[in-house]
mmCIF file of C-alpha atoms in Angstrom:
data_model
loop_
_atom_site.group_PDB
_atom_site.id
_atom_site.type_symbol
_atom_site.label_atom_id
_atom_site.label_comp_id
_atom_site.label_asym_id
_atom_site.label_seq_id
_atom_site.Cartn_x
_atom_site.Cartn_y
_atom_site.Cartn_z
ATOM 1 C CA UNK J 6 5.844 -14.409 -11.276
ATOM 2 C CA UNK J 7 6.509 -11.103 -9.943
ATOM 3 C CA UNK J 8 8.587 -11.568 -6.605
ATOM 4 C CA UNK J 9 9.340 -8.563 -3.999
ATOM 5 C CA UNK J 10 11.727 -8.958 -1.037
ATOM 6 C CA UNK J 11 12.590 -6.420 1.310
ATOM 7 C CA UNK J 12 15.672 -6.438 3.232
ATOM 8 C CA UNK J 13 17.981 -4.245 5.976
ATOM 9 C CA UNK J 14 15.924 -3.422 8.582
ATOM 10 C CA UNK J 15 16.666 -3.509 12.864
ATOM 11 C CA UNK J 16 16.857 -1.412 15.615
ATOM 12 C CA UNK J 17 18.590 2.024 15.315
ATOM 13 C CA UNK J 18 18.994 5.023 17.727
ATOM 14 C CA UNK J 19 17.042 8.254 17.358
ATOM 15 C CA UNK J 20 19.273 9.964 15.271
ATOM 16 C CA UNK J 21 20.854 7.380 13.084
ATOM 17 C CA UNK J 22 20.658 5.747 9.620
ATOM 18 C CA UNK J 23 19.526 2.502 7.449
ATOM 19 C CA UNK J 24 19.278 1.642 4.199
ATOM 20 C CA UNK J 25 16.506 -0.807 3.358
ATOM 21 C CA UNK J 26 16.639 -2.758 -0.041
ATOM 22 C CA UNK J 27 14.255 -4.475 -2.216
ATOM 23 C CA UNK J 28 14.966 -6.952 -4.131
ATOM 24 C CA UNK J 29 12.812 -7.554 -7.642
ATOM 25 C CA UNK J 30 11.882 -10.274 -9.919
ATOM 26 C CA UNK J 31 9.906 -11.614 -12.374
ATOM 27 C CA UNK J 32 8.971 -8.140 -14.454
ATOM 28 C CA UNK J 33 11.162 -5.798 -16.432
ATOM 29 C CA UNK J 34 12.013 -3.877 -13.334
ATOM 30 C CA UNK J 35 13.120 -0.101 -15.718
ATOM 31 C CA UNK J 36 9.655 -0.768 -16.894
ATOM 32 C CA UNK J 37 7.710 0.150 -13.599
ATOM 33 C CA UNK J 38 7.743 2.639 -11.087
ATOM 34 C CA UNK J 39 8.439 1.207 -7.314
ATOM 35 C CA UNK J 40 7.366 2.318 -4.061
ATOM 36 C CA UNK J 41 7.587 2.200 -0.577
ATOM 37 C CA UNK J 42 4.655 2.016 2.112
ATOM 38 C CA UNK J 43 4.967 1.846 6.392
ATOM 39 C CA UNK J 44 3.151 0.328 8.977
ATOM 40 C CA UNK J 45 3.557 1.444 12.444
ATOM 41 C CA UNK J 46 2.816 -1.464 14.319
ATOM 42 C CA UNK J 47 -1.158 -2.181 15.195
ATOM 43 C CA UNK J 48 -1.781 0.557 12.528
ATOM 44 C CA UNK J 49 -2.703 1.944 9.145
ATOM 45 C CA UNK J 50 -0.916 2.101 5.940
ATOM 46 C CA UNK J 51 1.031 5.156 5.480
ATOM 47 C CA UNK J 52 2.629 6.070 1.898
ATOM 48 C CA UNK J 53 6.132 7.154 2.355
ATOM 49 C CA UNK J 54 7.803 7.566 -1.213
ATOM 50 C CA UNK J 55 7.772 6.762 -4.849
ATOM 51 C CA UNK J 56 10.203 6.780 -7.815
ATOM 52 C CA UNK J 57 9.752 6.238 -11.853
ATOM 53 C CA UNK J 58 11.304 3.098 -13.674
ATOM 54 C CA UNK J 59 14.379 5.290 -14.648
ATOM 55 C CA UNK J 60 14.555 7.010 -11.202
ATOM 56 C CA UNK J 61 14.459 10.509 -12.942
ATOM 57 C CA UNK J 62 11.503 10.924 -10.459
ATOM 58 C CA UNK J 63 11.060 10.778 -7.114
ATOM 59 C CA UNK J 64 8.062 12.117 -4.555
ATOM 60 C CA UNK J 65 7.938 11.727 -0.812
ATOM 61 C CA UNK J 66 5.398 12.099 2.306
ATOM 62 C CA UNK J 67 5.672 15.140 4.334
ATOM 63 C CA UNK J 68 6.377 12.812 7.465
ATOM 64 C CA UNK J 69 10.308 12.193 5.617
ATOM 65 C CA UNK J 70 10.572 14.889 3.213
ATOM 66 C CA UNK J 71 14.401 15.851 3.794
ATOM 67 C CA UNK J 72 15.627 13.114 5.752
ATOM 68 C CA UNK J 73 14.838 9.913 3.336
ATOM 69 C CA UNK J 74 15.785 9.309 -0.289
ATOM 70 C CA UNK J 75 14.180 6.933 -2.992
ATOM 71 C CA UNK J 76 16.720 5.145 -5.265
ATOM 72 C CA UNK J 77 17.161 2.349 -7.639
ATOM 73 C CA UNK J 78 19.796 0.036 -9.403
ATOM 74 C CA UNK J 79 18.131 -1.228 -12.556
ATOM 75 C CA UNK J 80 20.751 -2.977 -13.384
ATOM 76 C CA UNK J 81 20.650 -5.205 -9.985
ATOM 77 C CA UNK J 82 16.526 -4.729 -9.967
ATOM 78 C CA UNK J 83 17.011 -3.095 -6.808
ATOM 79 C CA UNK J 84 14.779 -0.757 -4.922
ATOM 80 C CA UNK J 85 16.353 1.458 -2.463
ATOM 81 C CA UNK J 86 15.294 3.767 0.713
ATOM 82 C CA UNK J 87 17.844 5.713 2.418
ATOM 83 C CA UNK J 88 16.470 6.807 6.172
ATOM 84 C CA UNK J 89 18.392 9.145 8.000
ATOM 85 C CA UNK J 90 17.901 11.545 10.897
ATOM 86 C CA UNK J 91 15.393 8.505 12.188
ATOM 87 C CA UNK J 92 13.200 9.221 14.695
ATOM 88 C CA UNK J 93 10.859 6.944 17.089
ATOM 89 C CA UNK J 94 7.439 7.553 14.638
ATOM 90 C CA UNK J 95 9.354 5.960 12.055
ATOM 91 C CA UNK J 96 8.739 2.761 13.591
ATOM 92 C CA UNK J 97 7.151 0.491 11.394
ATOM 93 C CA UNK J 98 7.032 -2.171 8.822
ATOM 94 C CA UNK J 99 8.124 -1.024 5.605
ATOM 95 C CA UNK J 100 6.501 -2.390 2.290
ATOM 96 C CA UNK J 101 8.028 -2.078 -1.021
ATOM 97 C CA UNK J 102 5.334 -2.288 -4.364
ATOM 98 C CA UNK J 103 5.190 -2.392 -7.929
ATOM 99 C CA UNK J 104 3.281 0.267 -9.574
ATOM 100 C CA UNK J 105 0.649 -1.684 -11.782
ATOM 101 C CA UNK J 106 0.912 -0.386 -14.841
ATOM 102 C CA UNK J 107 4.665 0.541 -16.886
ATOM 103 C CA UNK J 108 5.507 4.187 -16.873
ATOM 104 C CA UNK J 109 3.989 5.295 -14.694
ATOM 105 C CA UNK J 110 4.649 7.142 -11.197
ATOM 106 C CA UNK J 111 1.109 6.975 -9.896
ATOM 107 C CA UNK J 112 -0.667 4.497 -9.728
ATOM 108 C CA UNK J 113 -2.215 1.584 -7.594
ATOM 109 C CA UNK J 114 0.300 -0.876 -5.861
ATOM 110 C CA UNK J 115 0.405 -4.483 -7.192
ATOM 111 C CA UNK J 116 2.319 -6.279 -5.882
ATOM 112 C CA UNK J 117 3.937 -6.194 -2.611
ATOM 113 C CA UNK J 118 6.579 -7.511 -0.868
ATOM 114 C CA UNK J 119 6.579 -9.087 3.010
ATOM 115 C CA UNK J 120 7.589 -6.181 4.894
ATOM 116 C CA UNK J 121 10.871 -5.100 6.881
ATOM 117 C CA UNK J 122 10.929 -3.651 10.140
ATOM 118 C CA UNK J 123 12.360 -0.754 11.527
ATOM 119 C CA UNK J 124 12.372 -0.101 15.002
ATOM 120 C CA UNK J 125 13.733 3.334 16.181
ATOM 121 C CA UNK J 126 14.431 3.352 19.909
ATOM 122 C CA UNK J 127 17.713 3.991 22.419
ATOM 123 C CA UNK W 25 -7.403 14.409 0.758
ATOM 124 C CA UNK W 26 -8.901 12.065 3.280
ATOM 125 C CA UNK W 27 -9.888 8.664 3.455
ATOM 126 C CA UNK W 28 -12.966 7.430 5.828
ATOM 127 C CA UNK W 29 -13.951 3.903 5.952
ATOM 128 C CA UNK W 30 -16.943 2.561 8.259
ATOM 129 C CA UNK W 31 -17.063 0.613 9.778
ATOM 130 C CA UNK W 32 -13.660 -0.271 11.516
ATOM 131 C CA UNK W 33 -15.030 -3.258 12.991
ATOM 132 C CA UNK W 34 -17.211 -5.842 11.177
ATOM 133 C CA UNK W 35 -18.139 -9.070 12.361
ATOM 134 C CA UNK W 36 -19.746 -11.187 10.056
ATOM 135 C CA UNK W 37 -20.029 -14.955 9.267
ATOM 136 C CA UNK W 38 -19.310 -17.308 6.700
ATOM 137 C CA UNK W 39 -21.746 -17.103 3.831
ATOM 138 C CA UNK W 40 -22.904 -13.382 4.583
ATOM 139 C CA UNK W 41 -22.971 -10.550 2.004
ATOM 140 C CA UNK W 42 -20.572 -7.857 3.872
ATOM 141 C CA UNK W 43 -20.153 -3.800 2.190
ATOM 142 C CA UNK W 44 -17.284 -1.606 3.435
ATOM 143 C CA UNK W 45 -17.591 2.005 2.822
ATOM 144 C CA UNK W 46 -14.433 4.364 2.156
ATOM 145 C CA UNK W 47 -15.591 8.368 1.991
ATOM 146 C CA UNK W 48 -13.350 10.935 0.243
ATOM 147 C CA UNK W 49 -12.881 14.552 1.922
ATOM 148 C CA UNK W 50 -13.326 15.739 -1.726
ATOM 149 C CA UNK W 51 -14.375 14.540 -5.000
ATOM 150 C CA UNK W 52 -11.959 11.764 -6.435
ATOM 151 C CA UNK W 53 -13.363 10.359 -9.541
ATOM 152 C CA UNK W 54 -13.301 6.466 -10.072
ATOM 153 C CA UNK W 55 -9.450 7.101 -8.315
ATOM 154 C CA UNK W 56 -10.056 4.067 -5.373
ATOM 155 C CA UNK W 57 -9.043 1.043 -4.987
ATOM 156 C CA UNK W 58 -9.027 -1.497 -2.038
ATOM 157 C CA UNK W 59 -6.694 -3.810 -0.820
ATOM 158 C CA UNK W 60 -7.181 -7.271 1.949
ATOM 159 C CA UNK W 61 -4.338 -7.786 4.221
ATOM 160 C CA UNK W 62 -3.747 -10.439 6.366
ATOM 161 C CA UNK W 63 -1.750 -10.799 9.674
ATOM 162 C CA UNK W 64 1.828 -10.722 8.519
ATOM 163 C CA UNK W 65 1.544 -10.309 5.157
ATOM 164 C CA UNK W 66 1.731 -7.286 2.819
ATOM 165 C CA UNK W 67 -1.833 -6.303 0.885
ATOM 166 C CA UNK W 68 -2.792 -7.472 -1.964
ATOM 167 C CA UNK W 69 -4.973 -5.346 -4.444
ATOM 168 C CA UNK W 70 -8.251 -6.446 -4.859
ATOM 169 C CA UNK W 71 -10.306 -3.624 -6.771
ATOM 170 C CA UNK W 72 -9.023 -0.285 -8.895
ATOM 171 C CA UNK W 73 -10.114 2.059 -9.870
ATOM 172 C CA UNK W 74 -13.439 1.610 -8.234
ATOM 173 C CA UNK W 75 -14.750 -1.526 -9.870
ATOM 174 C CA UNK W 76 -12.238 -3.317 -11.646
ATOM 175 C CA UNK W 77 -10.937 -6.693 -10.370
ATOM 176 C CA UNK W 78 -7.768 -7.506 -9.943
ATOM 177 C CA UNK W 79 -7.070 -10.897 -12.074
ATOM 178 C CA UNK W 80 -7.098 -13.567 -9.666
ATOM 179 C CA UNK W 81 -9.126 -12.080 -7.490
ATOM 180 C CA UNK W 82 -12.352 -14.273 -6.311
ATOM 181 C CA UNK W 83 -16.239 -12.205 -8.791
ATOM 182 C CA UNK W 84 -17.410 -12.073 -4.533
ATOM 183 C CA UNK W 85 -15.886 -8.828 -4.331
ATOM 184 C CA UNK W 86 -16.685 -5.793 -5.913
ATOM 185 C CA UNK W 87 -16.679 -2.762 -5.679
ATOM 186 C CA UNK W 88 -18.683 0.781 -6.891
ATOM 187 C CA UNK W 89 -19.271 4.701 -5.882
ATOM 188 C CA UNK W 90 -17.657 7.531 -7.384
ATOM 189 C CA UNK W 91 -17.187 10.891 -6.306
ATOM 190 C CA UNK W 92 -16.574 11.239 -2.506
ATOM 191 C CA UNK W 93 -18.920 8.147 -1.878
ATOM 192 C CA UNK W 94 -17.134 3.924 -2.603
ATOM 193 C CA UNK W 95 -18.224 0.634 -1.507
ATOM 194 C CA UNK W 96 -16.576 -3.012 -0.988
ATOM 195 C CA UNK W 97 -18.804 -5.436 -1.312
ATOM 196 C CA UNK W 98 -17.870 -9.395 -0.305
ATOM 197 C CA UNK W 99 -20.567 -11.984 -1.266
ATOM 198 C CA UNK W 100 -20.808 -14.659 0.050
ATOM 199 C CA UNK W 101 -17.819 -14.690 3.395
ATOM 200 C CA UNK W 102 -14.954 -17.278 2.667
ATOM 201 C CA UNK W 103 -13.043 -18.294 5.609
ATOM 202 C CA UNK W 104 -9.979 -16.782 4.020
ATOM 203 C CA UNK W 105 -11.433 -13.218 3.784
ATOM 204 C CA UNK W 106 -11.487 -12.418 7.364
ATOM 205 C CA UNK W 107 -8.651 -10.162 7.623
ATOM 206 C CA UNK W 108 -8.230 -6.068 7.026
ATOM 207 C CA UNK W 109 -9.074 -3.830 4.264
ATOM 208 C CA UNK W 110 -7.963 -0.232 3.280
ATOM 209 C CA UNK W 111 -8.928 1.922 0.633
ATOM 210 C CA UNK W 112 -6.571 4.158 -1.315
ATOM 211 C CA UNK W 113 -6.826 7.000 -3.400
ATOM 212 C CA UNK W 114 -4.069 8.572 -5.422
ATOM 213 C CA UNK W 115 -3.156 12.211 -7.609
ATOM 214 C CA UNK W 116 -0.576 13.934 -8.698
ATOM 215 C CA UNK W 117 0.845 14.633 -5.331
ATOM 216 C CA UNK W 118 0.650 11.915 -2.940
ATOM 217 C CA UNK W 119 -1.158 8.490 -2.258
ATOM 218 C CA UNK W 120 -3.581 8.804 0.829
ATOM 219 C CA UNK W 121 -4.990 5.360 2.812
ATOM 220 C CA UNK W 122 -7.987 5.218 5.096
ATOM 221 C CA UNK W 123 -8.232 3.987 8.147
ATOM 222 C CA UNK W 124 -8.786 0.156 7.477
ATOM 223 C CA UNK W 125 -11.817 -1.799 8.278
ATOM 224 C CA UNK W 126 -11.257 -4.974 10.181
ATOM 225 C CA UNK W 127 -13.468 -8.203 9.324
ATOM 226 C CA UNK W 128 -13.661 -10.853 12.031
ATOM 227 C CA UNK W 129 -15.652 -14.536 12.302
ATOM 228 C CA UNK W 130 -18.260 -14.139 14.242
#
């Protein structure tokens, strides 16, 4: 079974950094592109940034173009986003996903994992 | 491109036959799919590319449309469907969600 779990998010200052983390299981992880999704809370789903299996890839949003960066460890199955220069609207939960189908960098999400939140406040 | 579901708010009860629309600012193909999430929880994907179910996912849903114009269907309300949907649309650039539409007991 396919198993997603997010990790390293808290409360940060405008301004500052975190790393969230995403821990896979149960699939060939260099197989699969990965992505990350936010949810500011009481609202919508908001695509932040994707990456291919082999990470030669990566794509972002508009909203953190510049200040957030996409890795992975395939050899850990680990999904990375690096978040700098945060800023209050970057409050949310963020969702790490699968891409459904192997090679591929777009695609529909299946599946995802609980969620970590960031909060972004002094 | 932009992603319009109606309603936002649905209020149905158990047993009814429920349809969520999701309108594209532009043509997308068959490229939608829709996705139930509950309180707390990540989504889950529930149709792609337009009408193709998800395995495990309950023959009540389905969903059509293509083009600018897609529809959700749920027949025959389980308890454990009241919660939100979004569609989502994807291309060669970026991944686009509407709105949501939230389903509620009434």
């Amino acid at each position: 079974e396919v198993h997603l779990l997010e990790s390293g998010g808290g409360l940060v200052q405008p301004g500052g950094s975190l790393r969230l983390s995403c821990a896979a299981s149960g699939f060939t992880f260099s197989d699969y592109g990965m992505t990350w999704v936010r949810q500011a809370p009481g609202k919508g789903l908001e695509w932040v940034s994707t990456i291919s299996g082999f990470g030669s890839a990566t794509y972002y949003s508009d909203s953190v173009k510049g200040r957030f960066i996409i890795s992975r460890d395939n050899a850990n199955n680990i999904l990375y986003l690096q978040m700098d220069s945060l800023r209050a609207d970057d409050t949310a939960v963020y969702f790490c996903a699968k891409l459904l189908g192997p090679s591929r960098v777009w695609d529909w999400f299946d599946p995802w994992g609980q969620g970590t939140l960031v909060t972004v406040s002094s | 491109i932009q992603l319009t579901q109606s309603p936002s708010f649905l209020s149905a009860s158990v047993g009814d036959r429920v349809t969520i629309t999701c309108r594209a600012s532009q043509g997308i193909s068959t490229y939608l799919a829709w996705y139930q999430q509950k309180p707390g929880k990540g989504p889950m994907l529930l149709v792609y590319s337009t009408s193709t179910l998800q395995s495990g996912v309950p023959s009540r849903f389905s969903g059509s449309g293509s083009g600018t114009d897609f529809t959700l269907t749920i027949s025959g309300l389980q308890p454990e469907d009241f919660a939100t949907y979004y569609c989502q649309n994807f291309n060669s650039f970026s991944t686009t969600f509407g709105q949501g539409t939230r389903l509620e007991i009434k």
